[in-house]
Coordinates of C-alpha atoms and ligand atoms in Angstrom, one line a residue:
M14 CA 45.8 102.1 5.1
F15 CA 47.1 105.6 4.9
D16 CA 49.8 106.2 2.5
I17 CA 52.7 107.5 3.2
S18 CA 54.7 107.6 0.0
P19 CA 54.0 110.8 -0.9
F20 CA 56.0 112.5 1.8
R21 CA 59.1 110.0 1.1
I22 CA 61.8 112.2 -0.6
A23 CA 63.8 110.7 -3.5
P24 CA 67.4 110.7 -3.6
G25 CA 67.9 113.4 -5.8
T26 CA 67.4 117.2 -5.6
T27 CA 64.7 118.6 -3.4
S28 CA 62.5 121.5 -3.1
L29 CA 60.6 122.6 -0.2
K30 CA 58.3 124.3 -2.4
S31 CA 56.7 121.4 -3.8
F32 CA 55.7 120.4 -0.3
D33 CA 52.1 122.9 1.3
P34 CA 52.8 122.6 5.4
D35 CA 49.4 123.2 5.4
S36 CA 48.1 120.3 4.0
N37 CA 45.6 117.4 5.5
A38 CA 45.6 115.7 2.2
G39 CA 43.9 112.3 3.2
I40 CA 42.1 113.3 6.6
E41 CA 39.6 115.4 5.2
G42 CA 37.5 114.9 8.5
G43 CA 39.7 117.5 9.7
K44 CA 40.9 117.2 13.9
A45 CA 38.0 114.9 14.9
E46 CA 39.4 112.1 12.4
A47 CA 42.7 112.6 13.8
K48 CA 42.1 112.4 16.8
A49 CA 40.4 109.2 16.7
S50 CA 42.9 107.8 14.4
L51 CA 45.1 108.9 17.0
R52 CA 44.0 106.6 19.6
S53 CA 44.4 103.6 17.4
L54 CA 48.1 104.6 15.9
R55 CA 48.8 104.4 19.5
H56 CA 47.4 101.3 20.4
E57 CA 49.2 99.7 16.7
L58 CA 52.7 101.1 17.5
A59 CA 52.6 99.9 21.4
A60 CA 51.8 96.5 19.7
L61 CA 54.4 96.7 17.2
Q62 CA 57.0 98.4 20.1
R63 CA 55.9 95.3 22.6
R64 CA 57.5 92.8 19.5
L65 CA 60.6 94.5 18.8
W66 CA 61.2 94.7 22.1
A67 CA 61.2 90.8 23.0
E68 CA 62.4 89.4 19.9
S69 CA 65.5 92.0 20.6
T70 CA 67.4 91.2 17.4
Q71 CA 66.3 94.6 15.3
K72 CA 66.6 98.2 16.2
L73 CA 64.8 101.5 14.9
L74 CA 66.4 104.9 14.6
V75 CA 64.1 108.1 13.8
I76 CA 65.9 111.5 13.2
L77 CA 63.7 114.4 14.0
Q78 CA 64.9 117.6 12.5
A79 CA 62.3 120.6 12.2
I80 CA 62.8 124.6 12.3
D81 CA 62.4 126.4 15.9
T82 CA 58.5 125.6 17.1
G83 CA 58.2 123.4 14.3
G84 CA 56.7 120.8 17.2
K85 CA 59.4 118.3 17.6
D86 CA 58.3 118.1 21.3
G87 CA 54.4 118.0 20.5
T88 CA 55.3 115.0 17.9
I89 CA 57.2 112.6 20.2
R90 CA 54.9 113.9 23.2
H91 CA 51.9 113.0 21.1
V92 CA 53.2 109.8 18.9
L93 CA 55.1 108.0 21.6
S94 CA 52.3 108.5 24.7
G95 CA 50.9 105.0 24.6
V96 CA 54.2 102.8 24.4
N97 CA 56.6 101.1 27.1
P98 CA 59.0 103.5 28.1
Q99 CA 61.4 100.5 28.7
G100 CA 61.7 100.3 25.1
V101 CA 62.1 104.0 23.8
K102 CA 64.9 106.0 24.1
V103 CA 64.5 109.9 23.4
Y104 CA 67.9 112.1 23.0
S105 CA 67.8 115.5 22.5
Y106 CA 70.5 117.3 20.7
G107 CA 71.8 121.3 21.9
K108 CA 74.8 123.0 21.2
P109 CA 77.6 120.9 22.1
N110 CA 79.4 121.2 25.5
E111 CA 83.3 121.5 26.0
T112 CA 83.9 118.0 25.6
E113 CA 81.5 117.2 22.5
I114 CA 83.2 120.1 20.7
A115 CA 87.1 118.8 21.5
H116 CA 85.7 115.9 19.1
D117 CA 84.5 115.5 15.9
Y118 CA 80.7 115.5 15.4
L119 CA 79.9 112.1 15.3
W120 CA 81.1 111.0 18.5
R121 CA 78.5 112.3 20.5
I122 CA 75.6 110.6 18.4
H123 CA 77.1 107.1 17.7
R124 CA 77.2 106.4 21.4
N125 CA 72.8 106.8 21.1
T126 CA 72.1 105.0 18.4
P127 CA 69.9 102.1 19.4
A128 CA 70.4 98.6 20.9
N129 CA 68.8 95.4 19.9
G130 CA 64.4 95.8 20.7
V131 CA 65.0 99.8 21.1
I132 CA 63.1 102.6 19.6
T133 CA 65.9 106.0 19.5
V134 CA 64.3 109.2 18.5
F135 CA 66.7 111.6 17.8
N136 CA 65.3 115.0 18.9
R137 CA 67.6 117.1 16.6
S138 CA 71.1 115.0 15.3
H139 CA 74.1 115.1 13.3
Y140 CA 72.0 117.2 11.1
E141 CA 72.5 120.2 13.1
D142 CA 76.5 120.3 11.7
V143 CA 74.9 120.6 7.9
L144 CA 72.0 123.3 9.0
V145 CA 73.0 125.6 11.9
V146 CA 76.6 125.1 11.6
R147 CA 76.3 125.9 7.8
V148 CA 74.1 128.9 8.6
K149 CA 76.2 130.4 10.8
N150 CA 79.4 129.7 9.1
L151 CA 80.4 127.9 12.8
V152 CA 82.7 126.3 10.6
P153 CA 84.0 127.3 6.8
Q154 CA 82.3 125.7 4.0
S155 CA 85.6 123.5 2.9
V156 CA 84.4 121.9 6.3
W157 CA 80.8 121.4 6.0
E158 CA 80.6 120.4 2.7
K159 CA 82.5 117.3 3.2
R160 CA 79.4 116.2 5.8
Y161 CA 77.0 115.1 3.5
Q162 CA 79.2 112.7 2.4
H163 CA 80.0 111.4 5.9
I164 CA 77.2 110.9 7.1
N165 CA 75.3 108.9 4.5
D166 CA 79.0 106.8 5.2
F167 CA 77.8 106.7 9.0
E168 CA 74.3 105.7 8.2
R169 CA 74.8 103.0 5.8
M170 CA 77.2 101.7 8.1
L171 CA 74.5 101.5 10.9
S172 CA 72.3 100.2 8.5
D173 CA 74.6 97.4 7.3
E174 CA 75.0 96.4 10.7
G175 CA 71.0 96.2 11.3
T176 CA 69.2 99.8 12.2
T177 CA 66.8 101.0 10.5
I178 CA 66.6 104.5 9.9
V179 CA 63.6 106.7 9.0
K180 CA 64.4 110.7 9.2
I181 CA 61.4 112.9 9.5
F182 CA 61.6 116.3 8.6
L183 CA 58.6 118.7 10.4
S184 CA 57.7 121.4 7.7
I185 CA 55.6 124.4 8.9
S186 CA 55.1 127.8 6.9
K187 CA 57.2 131.2 7.7
E188 CA 53.7 132.8 9.2
E189 CA 52.6 129.7 12.0
Q190 CA 56.3 129.9 13.3
R191 CA 55.4 133.7 13.8
E192 CA 52.1 132.8 15.5
R193 CA 53.4 130.0 17.6
L194 CA 56.6 132.4 18.6
Q195 CA 54.2 135.0 19.7
D196 CA 52.1 132.3 21.3
R197 CA 55.3 131.6 23.4
L198 CA 55.3 135.3 24.5
D199 CA 52.1 135.8 25.2
E200 CA 51.4 132.5 27.0
P201 CA 52.7 132.5 30.6
D202 CA 53.6 128.5 31.0
K203 CA 54.9 128.9 27.3
S204 CA 57.3 131.6 27.7
W205 CA 60.3 129.3 29.2
K206 CA 60.1 128.1 25.3
F207 CA 61.0 131.5 24.2
Q208 CA 64.7 133.1 23.7
K209 CA 65.5 136.3 22.0
S210 CA 67.9 134.1 20.2
D211 CA 65.1 132.7 18.1
L212 CA 64.1 136.2 16.4
D213 CA 67.9 136.2 15.1
E214 CA 66.9 132.6 14.1
R215 CA 63.6 133.0 12.3
A216 CA 65.7 136.1 10.6
L217 CA 68.0 134.0 8.7
W218 CA 64.6 131.6 7.4
D219 CA 65.2 131.6 4.4
D220 CA 69.3 130.4 4.6
Y221 CA 67.6 127.6 6.9
Q222 CA 65.4 126.6 3.9
T223 CA 68.4 126.2 1.7
A224 CA 69.9 124.3 4.5
Y225 CA 67.0 121.6 4.6
E226 CA 66.8 121.6 0.6
A227 CA 70.2 120.6 0.4
M228 CA 70.1 118.1 3.9
L229 CA 66.6 116.7 2.0
S230 CA 68.2 116.6 -2.1
R231 CA 71.8 114.9 -0.8
T232 CA 70.9 112.5 2.5
S233 CA 68.0 111.3 1.4
T234 CA 69.1 107.7 0.7
E235 CA 67.1 103.9 0.3
F236 CA 68.5 103.3 3.5
A237 CA 67.9 106.1 5.0
P238 CA 65.0 108.1 3.7
W239 CA 63.7 111.2 4.7
Y240 CA 60.1 111.9 4.9
V241 CA 58.8 115.9 4.6
V242 CA 55.4 115.9 7.2
P243 CA 53.2 118.9 6.8
A244 CA 53.1 120.3 10.2
N245 CA 51.4 123.4 10.2
R246 CA 48.3 121.3 11.6
R247 CA 49.5 119.6 14.6
W248 CA 46.5 116.8 14.6
Y249 CA 47.5 116.0 10.9
R250 CA 51.5 116.1 11.9
N251 CA 50.6 113.0 14.7
V252 CA 48.7 111.0 12.6
V253 CA 51.3 111.2 9.6
V254 CA 54.2 110.7 12.0
S255 CA 52.7 107.6 14.2
N256 CA 52.4 105.9 10.4
I257 CA 55.4 106.3 9.8
F258 CA 56.4 104.5 12.7
I259 CA 54.0 101.9 12.1
Q260 CA 54.5 101.2 8.7
T261 CA 58.4 100.8 9.0
L262 CA 57.8 98.5 12.0
Q263 CA 55.7 96.6 10.0
G264 CA 58.0 96.5 7.3
M265 CA 60.8 95.2 10.1
N266 CA 58.2 92.7 11.2
P267 CA 59.3 91.9 14.1
Q268 CA 58.1 88.3 16.0
F269 CA 57.9 87.2 19.6
P270 CA 60.9 84.5 19.6
E271 CA 59.5 80.9 19.9
A272 CA 58.9 79.6 23.4
E273 CA 61.2 77.1 24.8
P274 CA 60.2 73.4 23.2
G275 CA 58.9 70.7 26.3
L276 CA 56.5 74.0 27.9
E277 CA 53.3 72.1 26.5
G278 CA 51.1 71.0 29.3
L279 CA 53.3 72.3 32.0
I280 CA 51.7 73.2 35.0
V281 CA 52.6 75.7 37.7
E282 CA 51.9 74.9 41.3
Ligands
AMP317 P1 66.4 123.5 21.7 O1 65.9 122.5 20.6 O2 65.2 124.8 21.6 O3 66.4 123.4 22.6 O4 67.5 124.7 21.2 C1 68.6 123.7 21.0 C2 69.8 124.4 20.3 O5 70.6 123.7 20.1 C3 69.3 124.9 19.1 O6 69.6 126.4 18.6 C4 70.4 124.3 17.9 O7 70.4 125.2 16.8 C5 71.4 124.0 18.7 N1 71.9 123.2 18.4 C6 71.7 122.0 18.2 N2 73.1 121.3 17.7 C7 73.9 122.1 17.7 C8 75.2 122.2 16.4 N3 75.7 120.7 16.5 N4 76.0 123.2 16.7 C9 75.2 123.9 17.1 N5 74.3 124.5 17.6 C10 73.7 123.3 17.8
MG318 MG1 64.4 126.2 21.3

């Protein structure tokens, strides 16, 4: 079995420098090996999700964060392509709208957490409220500083009430981001994804790294751990993320409900 433990962040101080975004450790066979492996991982994930849905007493929340071009959309597309759409929900969080910004920052989050039997994926999340908000000074430090604790308390509550939580940070290098942004500019069917403001964000690269490290250090907990996934190579990222989904679900060990008693020997006419 592929070992996901090296990617899991222990509570406490974290330095992103100790994670190589270029790594393909454990998949030395490269892209071909990864593609073959992804095919069987998709089947495994689909089978586990069928059980979770049928059992309908547990729920899984997966939170995806990454810098622009980090690969959140592609990860969702590749990793979840085999599962029954009925039991999976994906929510993407952009800039808060007028109603959202008039509420506390967890208001728009809590309403979308998973119900029994469901896997919910957040593409960006409440973590933006200690990332972009911190980096761009959208609220004063005295306000964002308190949010790490709120977030831990919120996730603790979800966990106590039966939601399994895993958080995944896709880590790419600054050079990889340069190539991906250039690609978006150069390829007509990708340019819709490019915004001039992406360059302003890129100029804040170091500030974002600092904010990511604070997020990882202060909010990776036993009940809601962060995983840092090397994401320069898309095929490696897909395999690692699939394994995180699968091994988390295996830990939840969902079971098909028992059949109603008295069905033995029944014939349908
Ligand atoms: P995209 O993922 O390319 O659709 O971009 C979504 C944008 O929304 C990103 O630039 C995020 O930084 C921004 N965003 C998400 N959540 C927040 C938030 N809570 N406050 C401000 N900006 C946010
Ligand atoms: Mg964008």
